């Protein structure tokens, strides 16, 4: 009999990659989509068109009864909790909704499993994040954060995710659940939403090349991120749930790059060398050949508190799970720009 997997956040970047992976592995895939959506709603239609093999279930992370009904009906072998309010900047504007969905929502999914009497049989994956480390307690500058590094979240999103992380560990310890947390560093790709910096850049670079846009407005160019390809990361999620014992694993590349470097490589893909001039909010990025301004700073994109640097150490996942990445940093930027050149044409 095919295994059943239930994915919350099916309409998001990772939901799409994971659904495809599990479908290819022969799973019966169920995806939670927000309860108020009609079957004719564009988001519902888009998911159905792209992933006809996913059985969509109406529920909301804030609605324990709907989640419990879904779990009782499906009796999934594996639950992947990917749903969240996941934009860090947005979480400063709506911290309470972020706490309800990104934090307490995790508890609702765990309770739905427990109230259905499936806590000993259903395996659970929680999408924890490198945003929980935050940066202030950066105590392993050479090797990056591993599973034992200190947490110090710097956003309402990071704080809410930390609750989700600990409540998952608590259910593991209290009820013997096979509940694992993947502490994922930034993972990007062609399915990334344009509100995140990598996709904003790749999309804008493509539009500039096609004459559809003049320049990109960005916030902090100097923060550093450990960026991998989302398609590689969902394989790691699945591997966590195939282990005999549950656990916590960092998925990362072990490399960190600035937003500035991402811009430079992305523009190089369309034959433009960027030259930086000025400082602070007055800094601009010019096309070295034509002198045209292609990048400007807009302080609206600065955050009240910033995570300056994220660098992860994936040794445990590589050794214990046999997890490996196929896409490197230049390959990631190239893949995104190439995709957007086609998509925007
Ligand atoms: N979004 C955005 N837009 N970020 C910008 C911009 C801009 O115009 N300009 C500069 N940045 C900087 C942000 O200040 C941040 O330092 C960095 O680019 C990355 O921002 P995001 O792409 O929004 O990602 P994030 O690192 O804040 O969060 C992502 O990664 C986390 C894992 O560490 C999200 O996917 C989170 O959900 C995830 O948990």
Coordinates of C-alpha atoms and ligand atoms in Angstrom, one line a residue:
X1 CA 0.0 0.0 0.0
X2 CA 1.2 3.5 -0.9
X3 CA 2.3 5.6 2.1
X4 CA 0.2 8.7 2.7
X5 CA 1.8 12.1 3.3
X6 CA 0.0 15.3 4.4
X7 CA 1.8 18.6 3.6
X8 CA 0.7 21.9 5.1
X9 CA 1.8 24.9 3.0
X10 CA 1.3 23.0 -0.3
X11 CA 1.0 26.3 -2.2
X12 CA 4.4 27.5 -1.0
X13 CA 7.9 27.1 -2.5
X14 CA 8.8 24.0 -0.5
X15 CA 5.3 22.5 -0.7
X16 CA 5.6 22.2 -4.5
X17 CA 9.1 20.7 -4.5
X18 CA 8.2 18.2 -1.7
X19 CA 4.9 17.1 -3.3
X20 CA 6.7 16.3 -6.5
X21 CA 9.4 14.4 -4.7
X22 CA 6.9 12.3 -2.7
X23 CA 4.7 11.7 -5.7
X24 CA 7.8 10.4 -7.6
X25 CA 8.5 8.1 -4.6
X26 CA 5.0 6.6 -4.9
X27 CA 3.3 8.4 -2.0
X28 CA -0.3 9.4 -2.0
X29 CA 0.0 13.1 -1.4
X30 CA -2.4 15.4 0.4
X31 CA -2.0 19.1 0.7
X32 CA -3.6 21.5 3.1
X33 CA -4.9 24.6 1.5
X34 CA -6.5 27.4 3.4
X35 CA -10.1 26.6 4.4
X36 CA -11.8 29.7 3.0
X37 CA -10.7 29.1 -0.6
X38 CA -13.3 28.1 -3.1
X39 CA -12.5 25.4 -5.6
X40 CA -12.6 28.1 -8.2
X41 CA -10.2 30.4 -6.4
X42 CA -7.1 31.2 -8.5
X43 CA -4.6 29.8 -5.9
X44 CA -6.6 26.6 -5.6
X45 CA -6.8 26.3 -9.4
X46 CA -3.1 27.0 -9.8
X47 CA -2.1 24.3 -7.3
X48 CA -4.5 21.8 -9.0
X49 CA -3.2 22.6 -12.4
X50 CA 0.5 22.3 -11.5
X51 CA 0.1 19.3 -9.2
X52 CA -3.0 17.3 -10.3
X53 CA -1.8 14.3 -8.2
X54 CA -2.2 16.3 -4.9
X55 CA -5.4 15.7 -3.0
X56 CA -6.3 19.1 -1.6
X57 CA -7.8 19.4 1.9
X58 CA -9.4 22.6 3.2
X59 CA -8.0 23.6 6.6
X60 CA -6.2 26.4 8.3
X61 CA -3.2 26.3 10.6
X62 CA -5.2 28.3 13.2
X63 CA -8.2 25.9 13.1
X64 CA -7.6 22.9 15.3
X65 CA -11.0 21.3 14.4
X66 CA -10.4 21.4 10.6
X67 CA -6.8 20.1 11.1
X68 CA -8.1 17.2 13.3
X69 CA -10.8 16.4 10.8
X70 CA -8.2 16.2 8.0
X71 CA -5.8 14.0 10.0
X72 CA -8.6 11.7 11.1
X73 CA -9.9 11.3 7.6
X74 CA -6.5 10.8 5.9
X75 CA -4.6 9.0 8.7
X76 CA -1.3 10.1 7.2
X77 CA 2.0 8.1 7.7
X78 CA 3.9 11.4 7.5
X79 CA 3.0 15.0 8.1
X80 CA 5.2 17.8 6.9
X81 CA 4.4 21.1 8.5
X82 CA 5.7 23.7 6.0
X83 CA 2.9 26.3 6.4
X84 CA 3.8 29.6 8.0
X85 CA 3.8 33.3 7.7
X86 CA 7.4 33.1 6.4
X87 CA 8.4 36.6 5.4
X88 CA 10.7 38.1 8.1
X89 CA 10.0 41.7 7.2
X90 CA 6.2 41.2 7.2
X91 CA 6.4 39.6 10.6
X92 CA 7.4 43.0 12.1
X93 CA 4.2 44.5 10.7
X94 CA 1.9 41.6 11.8
X95 CA 3.6 40.0 14.8
X96 CA 0.4 38.6 16.4
X97 CA -0.9 36.8 13.3
X98 CA 2.7 35.5 12.8
X99 CA 2.7 34.1 16.4
X100 CA -0.7 32.5 15.8
X101 CA 0.2 30.8 12.5
X102 CA 3.9 30.3 12.6
X103 CA 4.1 29.5 16.3
X104 CA 0.8 28.2 17.7
X105 CA -0.1 26.7 14.3
X106 CA 2.6 24.0 14.9
X107 CA 0.9 23.1 18.2
X108 CA -2.4 22.8 16.4
X109 CA -1.0 20.3 13.9
X110 CA 0.7 18.3 16.7
X111 CA -2.5 18.3 18.7
X112 CA -4.5 17.2 15.6
X113 CA -2.2 14.1 15.4
X114 CA -2.4 13.4 19.1
X115 CA -6.2 13.9 19.3
X116 CA -6.6 11.5 16.4
X117 CA -4.7 8.9 18.5
X118 CA -1.9 8.7 15.8
X119 CA 1.0 10.1 17.9
X120 CA 2.7 6.7 17.9
X121 CA 2.3 6.0 14.2
X122 CA 2.3 9.3 12.3
X123 CA 5.8 10.8 11.7
X124 CA 6.0 14.6 11.9
X125 CA 8.4 17.1 10.2
X126 CA 8.6 20.7 11.5
X127 CA 10.1 23.4 9.2
X128 CA 12.4 25.1 11.7
X129 CA 14.8 27.8 10.4
X130 CA 18.2 29.4 10.7
X131 CA 16.3 32.6 11.6
X132 CA 16.1 31.1 15.1
X133 CA 19.9 31.6 15.5
X134 CA 19.6 35.3 14.7
X135 CA 23.3 36.2 14.8
X136 CA 24.0 37.9 18.1
X137 CA 25.4 34.7 19.6
X138 CA 27.4 33.8 16.7
X139 CA 29.8 31.5 18.4
X140 CA 31.2 29.3 15.6
X141 CA 32.5 31.9 13.0
X142 CA 34.6 29.4 11.1
X143 CA 32.3 26.5 10.7
X144 CA 28.8 28.0 11.1
X145 CA 25.8 27.2 13.2
X146 CA 25.2 23.5 14.0
X147 CA 22.3 21.8 15.9
X148 CA 23.9 22.8 19.2
X149 CA 24.5 26.5 18.6
X150 CA 22.6 29.1 20.7
X151 CA 19.3 30.6 19.6
X152 CA 18.7 34.3 19.6
X153 CA 15.9 35.1 17.1
X154 CA 15.9 38.7 15.8
X155 CA 12.3 39.0 14.4
X156 CA 8.8 38.1 15.5
X157 CA 9.0 35.4 12.8
X158 CA 12.2 33.9 14.4
X159 CA 10.6 34.0 17.8
X160 CA 7.4 32.2 16.6
X161 CA 9.5 29.6 14.8
X162 CA 11.5 29.0 18.0
X163 CA 8.2 28.1 19.8
X164 CA 7.4 25.7 16.9
X165 CA 10.8 24.1 17.3
X166 CA 10.6 23.6 21.0
X167 CA 7.0 22.4 21.0
X168 CA 7.9 19.8 18.4
X169 CA 10.8 18.6 20.6
X170 CA 8.5 18.6 23.6
X171 CA 6.0 16.4 21.9
X172 CA 8.8 14.1 20.9
X173 CA 9.9 13.9 24.6
X174 CA 6.5 13.8 26.1
X175 CA 4.6 11.5 23.9
X176 CA 7.3 9.5 22.1
X177 CA 6.4 11.0 18.8
X178 CA 8.6 10.5 15.8
X179 CA 8.8 14.3 15.4
X180 CA 11.9 15.9 13.7
X181 CA 12.9 19.5 13.1
X182 CA 14.8 20.5 10.0
X183 CA 16.8 23.7 10.7
X184 CA 16.9 25.0 7.2
X185 CA 19.1 27.8 6.1
X186 CA 17.8 30.0 3.2
X187 CA 16.8 27.9 0.2
X188 CA 15.8 29.5 -3.0
X189 CA 14.9 28.7 -6.6
X190 CA 12.4 29.2 -9.5
X191 CA 9.4 28.7 -7.2
X192 CA 10.5 31.4 -4.6
X193 CA 8.1 34.2 -4.0
X194 CA 9.2 37.6 -5.4
X195 CA 9.0 39.2 -1.9
X196 CA 12.2 37.4 -1.0
X197 CA 15.4 39.0 -2.0
X198 CA 16.9 36.4 -4.4
X199 CA 13.8 36.1 -6.5
X200 CA 13.2 39.8 -6.4
X201 CA 16.7 40.2 -7.9
X202 CA 16.5 37.4 -10.5
X203 CA 13.1 38.6 -11.7
X204 CA 14.2 42.2 -11.9
X205 CA 17.4 41.3 -13.7
X206 CA 15.4 39.4 -16.3
X207 CA 12.9 42.3 -16.7
X208 CA 15.8 44.8 -17.0
X209 CA 17.3 42.7 -19.8
X210 CA 13.9 42.6 -21.5
X211 CA 13.4 46.3 -21.2
X212 CA 10.4 46.0 -18.8
X213 CA 12.1 47.6 -15.8
X214 CA 14.7 50.3 -15.2
X215 CA 16.3 49.4 -11.9
X216 CA 16.0 47.4 -8.7
X217 CA 15.4 49.0 -5.3
X218 CA 16.8 47.0 -2.4
X219 CA 17.5 47.3 1.4
X220 CA 20.5 46.0 3.2
X221 CA 23.1 44.9 0.6
X222 CA 25.7 43.7 3.2
X223 CA 23.8 41.0 5.1
X224 CA 25.1 37.5 4.4
X225 CA 23.1 34.4 3.7
X226 CA 23.8 30.7 3.3
X227 CA 21.8 30.1 0.2
X228 CA 21.0 26.7 -1.3
X229 CA 18.5 25.3 -3.8
X230 CA 15.1 24.4 -2.4
X231 CA 14.8 21.2 -4.6
X232 CA 17.9 19.8 -2.8
X233 CA 16.5 20.6 0.7
X234 CA 13.1 18.8 0.4
X235 CA 15.1 15.5 -0.1
X236 CA 16.7 16.2 3.3
X237 CA 13.2 16.7 4.9
X238 CA 12.1 13.3 3.6
X239 CA 15.3 11.6 4.8
X240 CA 14.7 12.9 8.3
X241 CA 11.4 11.0 8.5
X242 CA 12.9 7.8 7.2
X243 CA 15.3 7.5 10.2
X244 CA 14.6 5.0 13.0
X245 CA 14.8 7.8 15.5
X246 CA 13.6 11.4 15.3
X247 CA 16.1 14.2 15.6
X248 CA 17.1 17.8 14.6
X249 CA 19.2 18.5 11.6
X250 CA 20.7 21.6 10.0
X251 CA 20.5 21.8 6.2
X252 CA 22.8 24.4 4.8
X253 CA 25.6 24.8 2.2
X254 CA 28.5 25.9 4.6
X255 CA 29.0 29.0 2.4
X256 CA 27.8 32.5 3.0
X257 CA 27.4 35.4 0.5
X258 CA 26.2 39.0 0.6
X259 CA 23.1 40.3 -1.3
X260 CA 25.7 42.5 -3.2
X261 CA 27.4 39.3 -4.5
X262 CA 24.0 37.8 -5.5
X263 CA 23.3 41.0 -7.5
X264 CA 26.8 41.0 -9.2
X265 CA 26.5 37.3 -10.3
X266 CA 22.9 37.8 -11.5
X267 CA 23.7 40.8 -13.6
X268 CA 26.8 38.9 -15.0
X269 CA 24.3 36.4 -16.4
X270 CA 22.9 39.0 -18.7
X271 CA 26.4 40.4 -19.6
X272 CA 26.4 43.4 -17.2
X273 CA 29.3 44.1 -14.8
X274 CA 28.1 46.1 -11.7
X275 CA 30.2 48.9 -10.3
X276 CA 29.3 50.3 -6.8
X277 CA 29.4 54.0 -6.0
X278 CA 28.6 55.9 -2.8
X279 CA 27.8 54.7 0.7
X280 CA 24.9 53.8 3.0
X281 CA 21.4 54.7 1.7
X282 CA 23.0 56.8 -1.1
X283 CA 24.9 53.8 -2.6
X284 CA 24.1 52.8 -6.2
X285 CA 25.0 50.0 -8.5
X286 CA 25.9 51.1 -12.0
X287 CA 26.3 49.3 -15.3
X288 CA 30.1 49.6 -15.7
X289 CA 29.8 49.9 -19.5
X290 CA 26.9 52.4 -19.9
X291 CA 27.0 54.2 -16.5
X292 CA 23.3 53.5 -16.1
X293 CA 22.0 53.1 -12.5
X294 CA 20.6 49.6 -12.1
X295 CA 20.5 49.2 -8.3
X296 CA 19.3 51.8 -5.7
X297 CA 18.8 51.7 -1.9
X298 CA 15.3 52.1 -0.6
X299 CA 15.3 52.3 3.3
X300 CA 11.7 51.0 3.3
X301 CA 13.3 47.6 2.9
X302 CA 15.5 47.9 6.0
X303 CA 14.3 45.9 9.0
X304 CA 14.0 47.1 12.6
X305 CA 16.5 44.3 13.6
X306 CA 18.6 42.5 11.1
X307 CA 20.3 39.2 11.0
X308 CA 23.7 40.2 9.6
X309 CA 25.2 36.8 8.8
X310 CA 23.9 33.2 8.5
X311 CA 26.2 30.3 7.9
X312 CA 25.3 26.7 8.6
X313 CA 27.2 23.6 9.2
X314 CA 25.4 20.6 7.6
X315 CA 27.9 17.9 8.8
X316 CA 25.3 16.0 10.8
X317 CA 22.8 15.8 7.9
X318 CA 25.5 14.8 5.5
X319 CA 26.9 12.1 7.7
X320 CA 23.7 10.7 9.4
X321 CA 21.2 11.2 6.5
X322 CA 23.6 10.9 3.6
X323 CA 22.2 14.3 2.4
X324 CA 24.0 16.1 -0.4
X325 CA 23.4 19.1 -2.5
X326 CA 23.5 19.2 -6.3
X327 CA 23.3 22.9 -6.9
X328 CA 26.1 25.3 -5.9
X329 CA 25.8 29.1 -5.4
X330 CA 26.6 30.3 -8.9
X331 CA 24.5 27.5 -10.3
X332 CA 21.5 28.7 -8.1
X333 CA 21.8 32.3 -9.4
X334 CA 22.1 31.1 -13.0
X335 CA 19.1 28.8 -12.7
X336 CA 16.9 31.6 -11.3
X337 CA 17.9 34.2 -13.8
X338 CA 17.5 31.7 -16.7
X339 CA 14.1 30.7 -15.5
X340 CA 13.0 34.4 -15.1
X341 CA 14.3 35.3 -18.6
X342 CA 11.9 32.7 -20.0
X343 CA 9.0 33.5 -17.6
X344 CA 9.1 37.2 -18.2
X345 CA 9.6 37.1 -22.0
Ligands
LIG1 N1 13.0 40.6 1.2 C1 13.9 41.5 0.9 N2 13.7 42.5 0.0 N3 15.1 41.4 1.6 C2 16.1 42.3 1.3 C3 15.9 43.3 0.4 C4 14.6 43.5 -0.3 O1 14.4 44.3 -1.1 N4 17.0 44.1 0.3 C5 17.9 43.5 1.2 N5 17.3 42.4 1.8 C6 18.0 41.6 2.8 C7 17.2 41.4 4.0 O2 17.3 42.5 4.9 C8 17.9 40.1 4.6 O3 19.0 40.5 5.3 C9 18.3 39.3 3.3 O4 18.1 40.3 2.2 C10 17.4 38.1 3.0 O5 16.1 38.5 3.1 P1 14.9 37.5 2.6 O6 15.2 37.0 1.2 O7 13.6 38.2 2.8 O8 15.1 36.2 3.5 P2 15.4 36.1 5.1 O9 16.8 35.6 5.2 O10 14.9 37.2 5.8 O11 14.4 34.9 5.4 C11 14.3 33.7 4.6 O12 15.1 32.7 5.1 C12 14.8 32.2 6.4 C13 15.9 31.1 6.7 O13 17.0 31.7 7.3 C14 12.8 33.2 4.6 O14 12.6 32.2 3.7 C15 12.4 32.7 6.0 O15 11.1 32.2 5.9 C16 13.4 31.6 6.4 O16 13.1 31.0 7.6

